[in-house]
């Protein structure tokens, strides 16, 4: 009887030990082996496909249209637009494919040995090679300053308001009037450039990007008013179109800013597009190289923006190559041109 009791006690102790080991094993599973654990944000960012990365970039550009996202001023170095892109959300989640299958899901075999036809390769039309206008051409505007311009709404230094802002409708009217002028630029080397009116949405978008249409704002580094023109730019532009404007007034400020845009159109149009000043996209390619150059140079300075020749590896032909140091700024301005947030602002 005593032996039987000892055996029963030994069996119970063994069972308890086995149960404890099983429970301990369930609770000690490493998180690193869990196949359902969510990847870290870094993994998501680095593993995004090119299409997803492009989608994130587009959302960053369009999100800038809802609120002012000023970049550097007329002669400053690239600034805020790059940080606006970095603040965009992570790449979007993969969407279902056209046939309803989830990306990456295994598809049943059809049993057929036939292969789907390869998609047709569509050649990408390249920008035309730069060609100079015959005769006198517009010289470049003054070089950009060495130090970067700090946009007032994105600077760590709080901008000042030496004078009150004009109402938004007054700012819009001044921008429209300044954009609509067909200016004539007299070249120091002889001849003239007769420039067409600027696209109104271009002028309004740059003003929105630069200052959010605040006419009384003054950046810590000297950028003035709606168009954030720099003091050196004011002195230089007042000698070029036969007019003298006060950058501290709304009308004078937008006049100086649009005169600088016209000068950039003349400079790049003369040096790279044979004296053509059309800023609209090419119907065949959808690209607008002259517009991109002008927007970029307004922010980064003409001396930092270039239109060079390059060899197309696909055709061996000579094509144009844009050197733009601030593509984010260009994308933001073009997104603002399309979304026109000034029409929705109160």
Coordinates of C-alpha atoms in Angstrom, one line a residue:
X1 CA 0.0 0.0 0.0
X2 CA 2.9 2.3 0.8
X3 CA 4.6 1.5 -2.5
X4 CA 1.4 2.3 -4.4
X5 CA 1.0 5.6 -2.7
X6 CA 4.6 6.6 -3.5
X7 CA 4.1 5.7 -7.2
X8 CA 0.9 7.8 -7.3
X9 CA 2.8 10.8 -5.8
X10 CA 5.7 10.4 -8.3
X11 CA 3.2 10.3 -11.3
X12 CA 1.5 13.5 -10.1
X13 CA 4.9 15.4 -9.7
X14 CA 6.0 14.3 -13.2
X15 CA 2.7 15.5 -14.7
X16 CA 3.0 18.9 -13.0
X17 CA 6.6 19.3 -14.3
X18 CA 5.5 18.5 -17.8
X19 CA 2.7 21.1 -17.6
X20 CA 5.0 23.8 -16.3
X21 CA 7.4 23.2 -19.1
X22 CA 4.7 23.4 -21.8
X23 CA 3.3 26.7 -20.3
X24 CA 6.8 28.2 -20.1
X25 CA 7.5 27.3 -23.7
X26 CA 4.3 29.1 -24.9
X27 CA 5.2 32.3 -23.1
X28 CA 8.8 32.6 -24.2
X29 CA 8.2 32.7 -28.0
X30 CA 10.5 35.4 -29.4
X31 CA 8.8 38.3 -31.2
X32 CA 11.4 38.2 -33.9
X33 CA 10.1 34.9 -35.1
X34 CA 6.5 36.1 -35.4
X35 CA 5.8 36.2 -39.1
X36 CA 2.8 38.4 -38.5
X37 CA 4.8 41.1 -36.7
X38 CA 4.4 44.5 -38.5
X39 CA 7.6 45.7 -40.2
X40 CA 9.3 48.9 -38.8
X41 CA 8.7 52.2 -40.6
X42 CA 12.3 52.1 -41.9
X43 CA 11.6 48.8 -43.6
X44 CA 8.5 50.1 -45.2
X45 CA 10.3 53.1 -46.5
X46 CA 13.3 51.2 -47.9
X47 CA 11.3 48.4 -49.4
X48 CA 8.8 50.6 -51.3
X49 CA 8.6 50.0 -55.0
X50 CA 9.3 52.8 -57.5
X51 CA 5.6 53.2 -58.2
X52 CA 4.8 53.5 -54.5
X53 CA 7.7 56.0 -54.1
X54 CA 6.3 58.1 -56.9
X55 CA 2.9 58.0 -55.4
X56 CA 4.3 59.3 -52.1
X57 CA 6.2 62.0 -53.9
X58 CA 3.0 63.1 -55.7
X59 CA 1.0 63.2 -52.4
X60 CA 3.8 65.4 -50.9
X61 CA 3.6 67.9 -53.8
X62 CA -0.2 68.0 -53.7
X63 CA -0.3 68.4 -49.9
X64 CA 1.7 71.5 -50.2
X65 CA -1.1 73.1 -52.2
X66 CA -3.5 73.2 -49.2
X67 CA -1.3 75.5 -47.1
X68 CA 1.5 77.9 -48.0
X69 CA 4.8 76.1 -48.2
X70 CA 7.3 78.9 -49.0
X71 CA 10.6 78.0 -50.5
X72 CA 13.7 80.1 -50.8
X73 CA 13.3 83.6 -52.3
X74 CA 14.0 84.9 -55.7
X75 CA 17.8 84.5 -55.4
X76 CA 18.0 82.1 -52.5
X77 CA 19.2 78.5 -52.4
X78 CA 16.8 75.6 -52.4
X79 CA 15.0 75.4 -49.1
X80 CA 11.7 74.3 -47.9
X81 CA 10.4 72.2 -50.7
X82 CA 12.8 69.4 -49.9
X83 CA 11.6 69.3 -46.3
X84 CA 8.0 69.3 -47.4
X85 CA 8.7 66.1 -49.4
X86 CA 10.3 64.5 -46.4
X87 CA 7.3 65.2 -44.2
X88 CA 5.0 63.2 -46.5
X89 CA 3.5 60.0 -45.2
X90 CA 5.1 56.7 -45.9
X91 CA 4.5 55.0 -49.2
X92 CA 0.9 54.0 -49.7
X93 CA -0.3 50.4 -49.1
X94 CA -0.3 48.3 -52.2
X95 CA -3.7 48.4 -54.0
X96 CA -5.4 45.4 -55.5
X97 CA -4.4 44.5 -59.0
X98 CA -6.7 45.0 -61.9
X99 CA -8.1 41.5 -61.7
X100 CA -8.9 41.7 -58.0
X101 CA -6.0 39.6 -56.8
X102 CA -3.9 40.8 -53.9
X103 CA -0.3 41.8 -54.9
X104 CA 2.0 38.9 -54.3
X105 CA -0.8 36.3 -54.0
X106 CA -0.1 33.0 -55.7
X107 CA -2.3 32.5 -58.8
X108 CA -3.6 29.2 -59.9
X109 CA -1.7 27.6 -62.8
X110 CA -3.7 27.5 -66.1
X111 CA -1.7 24.6 -67.3
X112 CA -1.0 26.4 -70.6
X113 CA 2.6 26.7 -71.9
X114 CA 1.7 29.9 -73.7
X115 CA 3.4 33.1 -72.4
X116 CA 1.7 36.4 -72.2
X117 CA 2.9 38.9 -74.9
X118 CA 5.5 41.3 -73.6
X119 CA 4.2 44.9 -73.2
X120 CA 5.0 47.3 -76.0
X121 CA 7.9 49.6 -75.3
X122 CA 6.9 53.2 -75.7
X123 CA 9.9 55.5 -76.4
X124 CA 10.2 58.5 -74.0
X125 CA 10.4 61.7 -76.0
X126 CA 13.4 63.7 -74.8
X127 CA 13.6 67.5 -74.5
X128 CA 15.0 69.2 -77.5
X129 CA 18.7 70.2 -77.5
X130 CA 19.2 73.8 -76.3
X131 CA 19.6 76.3 -79.1
X132 CA 20.6 80.0 -78.7
X133 CA 18.6 82.8 -80.3
X134 CA 20.5 84.5 -83.2
X135 CA 21.7 87.9 -82.3
X136 CA 21.7 89.6 -78.9
X137 CA 20.5 87.5 -76.0
X138 CA 19.5 88.4 -72.4
X139 CA 22.3 88.1 -69.9
X140 CA 21.7 86.1 -66.7
X141 CA 20.4 87.9 -63.6
X142 CA 22.8 88.5 -60.8
X143 CA 24.2 85.4 -59.1
X144 CA 22.6 84.0 -56.0
X145 CA 24.0 85.0 -52.7
X146 CA 26.3 82.6 -50.9
X147 CA 24.1 82.1 -47.9
X148 CA 20.7 80.4 -48.3
X149 CA 17.5 82.4 -48.0
X150 CA 15.3 81.3 -45.1
X151 CA 11.7 81.4 -46.2
X152 CA 9.6 83.3 -43.6
X153 CA 7.1 80.6 -42.9
X154 CA 9.7 77.9 -42.5
X155 CA 12.5 79.8 -40.8
X156 CA 13.5 79.3 -37.2
X157 CA 13.8 83.0 -37.0
X158 CA 10.3 84.6 -36.7
X159 CA 9.6 87.0 -39.5
X160 CA 8.5 90.6 -38.7
X161 CA 5.5 92.5 -39.9
X162 CA 6.7 96.1 -40.4
X163 CA 3.4 96.9 -42.0
X164 CA 0.0 95.2 -42.1
X165 CA -1.0 92.8 -44.8
X166 CA -3.2 93.9 -47.6
X167 CA -6.5 92.0 -48.1
X168 CA -6.1 88.8 -50.1
X169 CA -8.4 90.1 -52.8
X170 CA -6.2 93.1 -53.3
X171 CA -3.1 90.9 -53.4
X172 CA -4.8 88.7 -56.1
X173 CA -5.8 91.7 -58.1
X174 CA -2.2 93.1 -58.0
X175 CA -0.7 89.8 -59.1
X176 CA -3.2 89.5 -62.0
X177 CA -2.4 93.0 -63.2
X178 CA 1.4 92.5 -63.0
X179 CA 1.2 89.1 -64.7
X180 CA -0.8 90.6 -67.6
X181 CA 1.8 93.1 -68.7
X182 CA 3.6 92.4 -72.0
X183 CA 7.0 93.8 -71.2
X184 CA 9.9 94.8 -73.5
X185 CA 13.4 94.1 -72.3
X186 CA 16.1 96.3 -73.8
X187 CA 19.3 94.4 -74.0
X188 CA 22.6 96.1 -73.1
X189 CA 24.2 94.4 -76.2
X190 CA 21.6 95.9 -78.5
X191 CA 18.1 94.7 -79.5
X192 CA 15.1 93.9 -77.4
X193 CA 13.1 91.0 -76.1
X194 CA 9.4 91.4 -76.4
X195 CA 7.9 89.2 -73.8
X196 CA 4.3 87.9 -73.7
X197 CA 2.2 88.2 -70.5
X198 CA 3.1 85.7 -67.8
X199 CA 0.6 82.9 -66.9
X200 CA -1.5 84.3 -64.0
X201 CA -1.5 81.0 -62.1
X202 CA 2.3 80.9 -62.3
X203 CA 2.7 84.3 -60.6
X204 CA 0.0 83.6 -58.0
X205 CA 1.5 80.2 -57.2
X206 CA 5.0 81.6 -56.7
X207 CA 3.6 84.3 -54.4
X208 CA 1.6 81.7 -52.5
X209 CA 4.7 79.5 -52.1
X210 CA 6.9 82.4 -51.1
X211 CA 4.7 84.3 -48.6
X212 CA 1.2 82.8 -48.5
X213 CA 0.2 86.2 -50.1
X214 CA 1.3 88.1 -47.0
X215 CA 2.2 91.6 -48.4
X216 CA 3.6 93.0 -45.1
X217 CA 5.9 90.2 -44.2
X218 CA 9.7 90.6 -43.9
X219 CA 12.0 87.6 -43.7
X220 CA 14.9 87.7 -41.2
X221 CA 17.4 87.7 -44.1
X222 CA 15.8 90.5 -45.9
X223 CA 13.2 88.9 -48.2
X224 CA 10.5 91.5 -48.8
X225 CA 6.7 91.1 -49.1
X226 CA 4.5 89.0 -51.3
X227 CA 7.1 88.0 -53.8
X228 CA 10.0 87.8 -51.2
X229 CA 12.3 89.9 -53.4
X230 CA 15.8 90.5 -52.0
X231 CA 17.2 94.0 -51.6
X232 CA 19.9 93.4 -54.2
X233 CA 17.3 92.1 -56.6
X234 CA 15.3 95.3 -56.1
X235 CA 18.3 97.5 -57.0
X236 CA 19.2 95.4 -60.0
X237 CA 15.7 95.1 -61.5
X238 CA 15.0 98.8 -61.1
X239 CA 17.6 99.4 -63.9
X240 CA 16.3 96.9 -66.4
X241 CA 12.7 97.7 -67.5
X242 CA 12.7 101.5 -67.4
X243 CA 10.7 101.6 -64.2
X244 CA 11.4 102.2 -60.5
X245 CA 9.4 100.3 -58.0
X246 CA 9.2 100.3 -54.2
X247 CA 9.3 96.7 -52.9
X248 CA 7.6 97.8 -49.7
X249 CA 4.3 98.5 -51.5
X250 CA 2.1 95.8 -52.8
X251 CA 2.1 97.1 -56.4
X252 CA 5.8 97.7 -56.4
X253 CA 6.6 94.3 -54.9
X254 CA 4.7 92.2 -57.4
X255 CA 6.0 94.4 -60.2
X256 CA 9.6 93.6 -59.2
X257 CA 8.8 89.9 -58.8
X258 CA 7.1 89.6 -62.2
X259 CA 9.8 91.6 -63.9
X260 CA 12.3 89.1 -62.5
X261 CA 10.2 86.2 -63.9
X262 CA 10.2 87.9 -67.3
X263 CA 13.9 88.4 -67.2
X264 CA 14.3 84.6 -66.4
X265 CA 12.0 83.8 -69.3
X266 CA 14.1 86.0 -71.6
X267 CA 17.4 84.5 -70.4
X268 CA 16.5 80.8 -70.7
X269 CA 14.3 81.4 -73.7
X270 CA 17.2 83.2 -75.6
X271 CA 20.0 80.8 -74.5
X272 CA 18.2 77.5 -74.8
X273 CA 15.0 77.8 -76.8
X274 CA 16.0 79.9 -79.8
X275 CA 14.1 83.0 -78.5
X276 CA 10.8 81.2 -77.9
X277 CA 9.1 82.2 -74.7
X278 CA 6.2 79.7 -74.5
X279 CA 5.9 78.3 -71.0
X280 CA 3.1 75.8 -71.9
X281 CA 3.8 72.0 -71.9
X282 CA 4.8 70.3 -75.1
X283 CA 1.7 68.6 -76.5
X284 CA 3.8 65.5 -77.5
X285 CA 5.7 65.0 -74.2
X286 CA 3.7 66.9 -71.6
X287 CA 6.9 68.4 -70.4
X288 CA 7.5 72.1 -69.9
X289 CA 11.3 72.5 -69.7
X290 CA 11.3 76.3 -70.0
X291 CA 8.7 76.6 -67.2
X292 CA 10.7 74.3 -65.0
X293 CA 13.9 76.3 -65.5
X294 CA 12.1 79.6 -64.7
X295 CA 10.5 78.4 -61.5
X296 CA 13.7 76.8 -60.3
X297 CA 15.8 79.9 -61.0
X298 CA 13.3 82.2 -59.2
X299 CA 14.1 80.2 -56.1
X300 CA 17.7 79.0 -56.5
X301 CA 19.2 81.8 -58.7
X302 CA 19.8 81.5 -62.5
X303 CA 23.5 80.8 -62.0
X304 CA 22.6 77.5 -60.3
X305 CA 20.1 76.3 -63.0
X306 CA 21.3 75.0 -66.4
X307 CA 20.0 73.6 -69.6
X308 CA 22.8 71.5 -71.2
X309 CA 23.2 69.2 -74.1
X310 CA 23.3 65.5 -73.5
X311 CA 23.4 62.3 -75.6
X312 CA 20.3 60.1 -75.6
X313 CA 21.6 56.6 -74.9
X314 CA 18.6 55.1 -76.7
X315 CA 19.0 57.0 -80.0
X316 CA 22.5 58.5 -79.8
X317 CA 21.0 61.9 -80.6
X318 CA 21.7 65.2 -78.9
X319 CA 19.0 66.2 -76.5
X320 CA 18.5 68.7 -73.7
X321 CA 19.3 68.0 -70.1
X322 CA 17.9 70.2 -67.2
X323 CA 20.1 70.8 -64.2
X324 CA 17.6 71.8 -61.4
X325 CA 18.9 71.9 -57.8
X326 CA 15.4 72.3 -56.3
X327 CA 13.0 69.9 -57.9
X328 CA 10.8 69.8 -54.8
X329 CA 10.2 73.6 -55.1
X330 CA 9.4 73.3 -58.8
X331 CA 6.9 70.5 -58.1
X332 CA 5.2 72.5 -55.3
X333 CA 4.8 75.5 -57.4
X334 CA 3.3 73.5 -60.3
X335 CA 1.0 71.7 -57.9
X336 CA -0.2 75.1 -56.6
X337 CA -0.7 76.2 -60.2
X338 CA -3.1 73.3 -60.6
X339 CA -4.9 73.3 -57.3
X340 CA -5.2 77.2 -56.9
X341 CA -5.7 77.2 -53.1
X342 CA -6.1 81.0 -53.2
X343 CA -9.6 80.4 -54.6
X344 CA -10.5 78.3 -51.5
X345 CA -8.8 80.4 -48.8
X346 CA -11.0 82.7 -46.7

